[in-house]
XYZ file of C-alpha atoms in Angstrom:
304
model
C -1.450 -34.925 1.692
C -4.719 -34.047 3.461
C -7.122 -31.816 1.619
C -7.903 -28.258 2.642
C -11.259 -29.278 4.084
C -9.522 -31.626 6.534
C -7.276 -28.931 7.920
C -9.607 -26.825 10.123
C -6.800 -24.909 11.822
C -5.390 -23.802 8.487
C -8.872 -22.890 7.288
C -9.634 -20.790 10.350
C -6.233 -19.108 10.198
C -6.696 -18.196 6.557
C -10.188 -16.825 7.164
C -8.861 -14.732 10.037
C -5.981 -13.524 7.866
C -8.380 -12.538 5.086
C -10.459 -10.604 7.618
C -7.352 -8.800 8.842
C -6.363 -7.992 5.267
C -9.806 -6.561 4.519
C -9.545 -4.503 7.716
C -6.157 -3.171 6.602
C -7.590 -2.220 3.206
C -10.435 -0.347 4.911
C -7.897 1.529 7.073
C -5.922 2.585 4.010
C -9.119 3.728 2.292
C -10.055 5.870 5.301
C -6.486 7.194 5.344
C -6.692 8.320 1.710
C -10.164 9.799 2.218
C -8.946 11.862 5.177
C -5.822 12.902 3.264
C -7.863 14.068 0.268
C -10.139 16.180 2.470
C -7.190 17.668 4.360
C -5.269 18.422 1.139
C -8.058 20.844 0.250
C -7.499 22.761 3.493
C -3.729 22.679 4.031
C -0.465 21.875 2.276
C -0.307 18.170 1.364
C 3.149 17.935 2.992
C 1.537 18.874 6.293
C -0.865 15.972 5.781
C 2.078 13.670 5.058
C 3.757 14.805 8.274
C 0.563 14.188 10.252
C 0.343 10.707 8.753
C 3.911 9.809 9.748
C 4.018 11.534 13.129
C 0.678 10.032 14.171
C 1.722 6.590 12.960
C 5.055 6.833 14.776
C 3.325 7.706 18.051
C 0.822 4.867 17.713
C 3.462 2.307 16.738
C 5.744 3.452 19.568
C 3.032 2.610 22.083
C 3.001 -0.988 20.826
C 6.593 -1.475 19.696
C 9.357 0.171 21.707
C 12.722 -0.790 23.243
C 11.083 -1.483 26.617
C 8.369 -3.855 25.415
C 10.525 -5.288 22.612
C 14.218 -5.074 23.542
C 16.465 -4.733 20.518
C 13.657 -3.685 18.178
C 15.760 -0.802 16.813
C 18.652 -3.109 15.983
C 18.950 -3.592 12.222
C 21.443 -5.516 10.124
C 20.849 -3.296 7.104
C 20.567 0.358 8.255
C 21.155 1.827 4.791
C 18.546 -0.430 3.213
C 16.115 0.525 5.993
C 16.757 4.197 5.237
C 16.310 3.804 1.472
C 13.138 1.755 1.934
C 11.662 4.324 4.318
C 12.430 7.210 1.947
C 10.819 5.322 -0.951
C 7.656 4.895 1.120
C 7.768 8.577 2.094
C 8.101 9.586 -1.553
C 5.225 7.356 -2.613
C 2.997 8.714 0.165
C 3.806 12.345 -0.605
C 3.205 11.913 -4.338
C -0.076 10.119 -3.681
C -1.297 12.841 -1.308
C -0.459 15.583 -3.812
C -2.307 13.613 -6.507
C -5.316 13.099 -4.221
C -5.777 16.868 -4.097
C -6.794 16.790 -7.772
C -7.851 13.212 -8.535
C -10.706 11.055 -7.343
C -10.045 8.355 -4.774
C -10.934 5.596 -7.246
C -8.591 7.051 -9.870
C -5.550 7.095 -7.598
C -6.080 3.596 -6.230
C -6.685 2.200 -9.729
C -3.289 3.534 -10.837
C -1.631 2.241 -7.662
C -2.959 -1.236 -8.473
C -0.253 -1.327 -11.153
C 2.399 -1.731 -8.446
C 2.456 -5.584 -8.538
C 2.904 -5.417 -12.315
C 5.974 -3.211 -11.997
C 7.333 -5.351 -9.147
C 7.031 -8.448 -11.336
C 8.783 -6.637 -14.180
C 11.805 -5.403 -12.210
C 12.161 -8.479 -9.985
C 14.169 -10.146 -12.760
C 17.216 -7.863 -12.777
C 17.002 -7.075 -9.045
C 16.012 -10.401 -7.488
C 16.708 -12.906 -10.247
C 12.969 -13.761 -10.465
C 12.525 -13.444 -14.219
C 8.906 -13.435 -15.440
C 7.982 -15.955 -18.119
C 6.268 -15.075 -21.406
C 2.747 -15.432 -19.962
C 3.554 -13.131 -17.081
C 5.170 -10.618 -19.423
C 1.979 -10.534 -21.498
C -0.078 -10.008 -18.322
C 2.237 -7.169 -17.271
C 1.886 -5.526 -20.684
C -1.901 -5.827 -20.603
C -1.935 -4.358 -17.100
C 0.001 -1.294 -18.187
C -2.454 -0.845 -21.059
C -5.106 -0.685 -18.346
C -3.180 2.152 -16.683
C -3.140 4.008 -20.016
C -6.905 3.516 -20.297
C -7.322 5.110 -16.859
C -4.976 8.064 -17.439
C -5.541 8.543 -21.207
C -2.342 10.620 -21.659
C -2.601 13.312 -24.297
C -6.361 12.918 -24.642
C -7.364 15.335 -21.894
C -9.037 12.564 -19.955
C -7.393 13.086 -16.566
C -5.653 15.783 -14.562
C -1.846 15.917 -15.022
C -1.573 14.981 -11.340
C -2.018 11.392 -12.535
C 1.680 11.547 -13.458
C 2.487 12.064 -9.772
C 0.525 8.941 -8.971
C 2.428 6.979 -11.601
C 5.784 8.116 -10.192
C 4.434 7.076 -6.799
C 3.832 3.599 -8.234
C 7.515 3.398 -9.171
C 8.545 4.440 -5.652
C 6.163 1.941 -4.085
C 7.336 -0.889 -6.334
C 10.961 -0.413 -5.268
C 9.765 -0.005 -1.674
C 8.062 -3.413 -1.971
C 11.220 -5.014 -3.336
C 13.370 -3.489 -0.592
C 10.861 -4.805 1.963
C 11.312 -8.307 0.561
C 15.085 -7.939 0.770
C 14.896 -6.710 4.370
C 12.690 -9.641 5.407
C 15.777 -11.876 5.267
C 17.631 -9.713 7.809
C 15.224 -7.801 10.079
C 11.870 -8.723 11.680
C 8.815 -6.888 10.309
C 8.318 -5.034 13.601
C 11.753 -3.405 13.272
C 11.027 -2.419 9.691
C 7.656 -0.974 10.692
C 9.234 1.193 13.419
C 11.860 2.571 11.054
C 9.197 3.466 8.469
C 7.446 5.888 10.816
C 10.582 7.288 12.436
C 12.399 7.938 9.151
C 9.422 9.690 7.557
C 8.864 11.919 10.594
C 12.546 12.821 10.973
C 12.903 13.584 7.247
C 9.969 16.029 7.319
C 10.670 17.601 10.717
C 13.237 20.219 9.541
C 10.920 21.660 6.881
C 7.719 21.823 8.940
C 7.890 25.641 9.363
C 7.874 26.039 5.576
C 4.453 24.497 5.063
C 2.738 24.383 8.452
C -0.590 26.187 8.938
C -2.639 25.827 12.092
C -5.896 23.902 11.530
C -8.924 26.148 11.855
C -11.156 23.794 13.832
C -11.526 20.427 15.555
C -12.353 18.497 12.365
C -8.960 19.059 10.658
C -7.185 18.111 13.882
C -9.277 14.961 14.161
C -8.618 13.959 10.556
C -4.894 14.572 10.981
C -4.991 12.101 13.855
C -7.030 9.691 11.726
C -4.412 9.680 8.956
C -1.700 8.658 11.406
C -3.850 6.132 13.235
C -5.179 4.486 10.077
C -1.694 4.285 8.557
C -0.124 2.685 11.610
C -3.045 0.400 12.426
C -3.447 -0.680 8.812
C 0.187 -1.767 8.546
C -0.099 -3.587 11.876
C -3.081 -5.540 10.544
C -1.030 -6.397 7.457
C 1.727 -7.880 9.623
C -0.781 -9.967 11.578
C -2.463 -11.169 8.379
C 0.796 -12.306 6.780
C 1.662 -14.283 9.900
C -1.475 -16.371 9.436
C -1.561 -16.907 5.659
C 0.778 -16.702 2.663
C 0.870 -13.604 0.482
C -0.637 -15.450 -2.494
C -3.792 -16.079 -0.441
C -4.075 -12.500 0.811
C -3.033 -10.451 -2.218
C -6.313 -10.734 -4.184
C -8.195 -9.058 -1.343
C -6.117 -5.906 -1.774
C -8.239 -5.191 -4.839
C -11.348 -4.918 -2.666
C -10.047 -1.425 -1.894
C -11.625 -0.178 -5.117
C -15.055 -0.829 -3.591
C -14.239 1.253 -0.508
C -12.691 4.041 -2.567
C -15.650 4.346 -4.916
C -18.069 4.289 -1.962
C -16.155 6.826 0.131
C -15.513 9.026 -2.892
C -19.244 9.246 -3.516
C -20.340 9.615 0.135
C -17.711 12.197 1.154
C -16.972 14.095 -2.066
C -19.965 13.297 -4.294
C -17.624 11.890 -6.968
C -18.106 8.883 -9.197
C -15.374 7.695 -11.581
C -16.109 7.651 -15.300
C -16.419 4.470 -17.346
C -12.793 4.635 -18.499
C -11.585 4.423 -14.910
C -13.772 1.368 -14.320
C -12.613 -0.270 -17.566
C -8.938 0.460 -16.882
C -9.219 -0.696 -13.271
C -10.811 -3.946 -14.415
C -7.915 -4.550 -16.835
C -5.266 -3.782 -14.200
C -6.969 -5.939 -11.545
C -7.435 -8.839 -13.975
C -3.754 -8.686 -14.906
C -2.732 -8.599 -11.258
C -4.936 -11.571 -10.408
C -3.482 -13.537 -13.313
C 0.037 -12.818 -12.051
C -1.004 -14.120 -8.642
C -2.448 -17.231 -10.261
C 0.805 -17.865 -12.131
C 2.718 -17.345 -8.874
C 0.611 -20.013 -7.166
C 1.066 -22.421 -10.081
C 4.842 -21.960 -9.951
C 4.883 -22.438 -6.168
C 3.118 -25.840 -6.272
C 5.532 -28.688 -7.108
C 4.548 -30.872 -10.024
C 2.422 -33.837 -8.924
C 1.649 -32.442 -5.458
C -1.807 -31.758 -4.103
C -3.263 -28.271 -4.569
C -4.779 -26.456 -1.594
C -7.367 -24.304 -3.322
């Protein structure tokens, strides 16, 4: 088998995919930054609605029944609905938590999602983790405890919302993997925005307040645009490179979150957040390493 260095097309594709992944991570960081600012000026549910409505409008311009006939056709409508509601729940919980927590704190807790996915993939998908992976999962959850320090007065109780959001997002990730065998990613992406908007539409009058200037309106548009564009970049990235190549670059989001948290809100996380984040990220990277080792057949060449 030819080595990686002799496969220029693969190399260029992977570099482009990594760039797209980093762009997606930046979009999600800007999304959370805008959401945190807006949550201080309006009900977080209004911010969630702006995120979904704006994303739905943007996605509809690119993906619609006229440009992509049959895009709304799904083989698993109930699974699409459950997946979309899980994403909505995770987003809402995260936005409520962002009102009280620092950007770096919320993203550090959310980094535990791959650990929970690996843990529950056994009973749900039949992908049972081995002893090494179980140890890595356990160490990762210790990292989450270091960040949140429950019972020690180290973090706002809103961290619990973030942790519940991790559970929602983990099951959302698993349902996405299940749907990949039945529906194209474009169909799944359309349903995500539509379902979230439709679910929130009936209760808008209960929490809606009119923004008091152009900046809130602009940031409401940014939340929708960054959400939709970020997920579009993710789709493009995964078409060019496997998930095991791209996943480590998700953790670069901590750099953006710390930077934006300081520049926009004047906040810097404490040392416990950095220590806990390092533990969680290290555990996640080890799980990815074990996934790559399992994916390479014995005796075959490695493309590192």
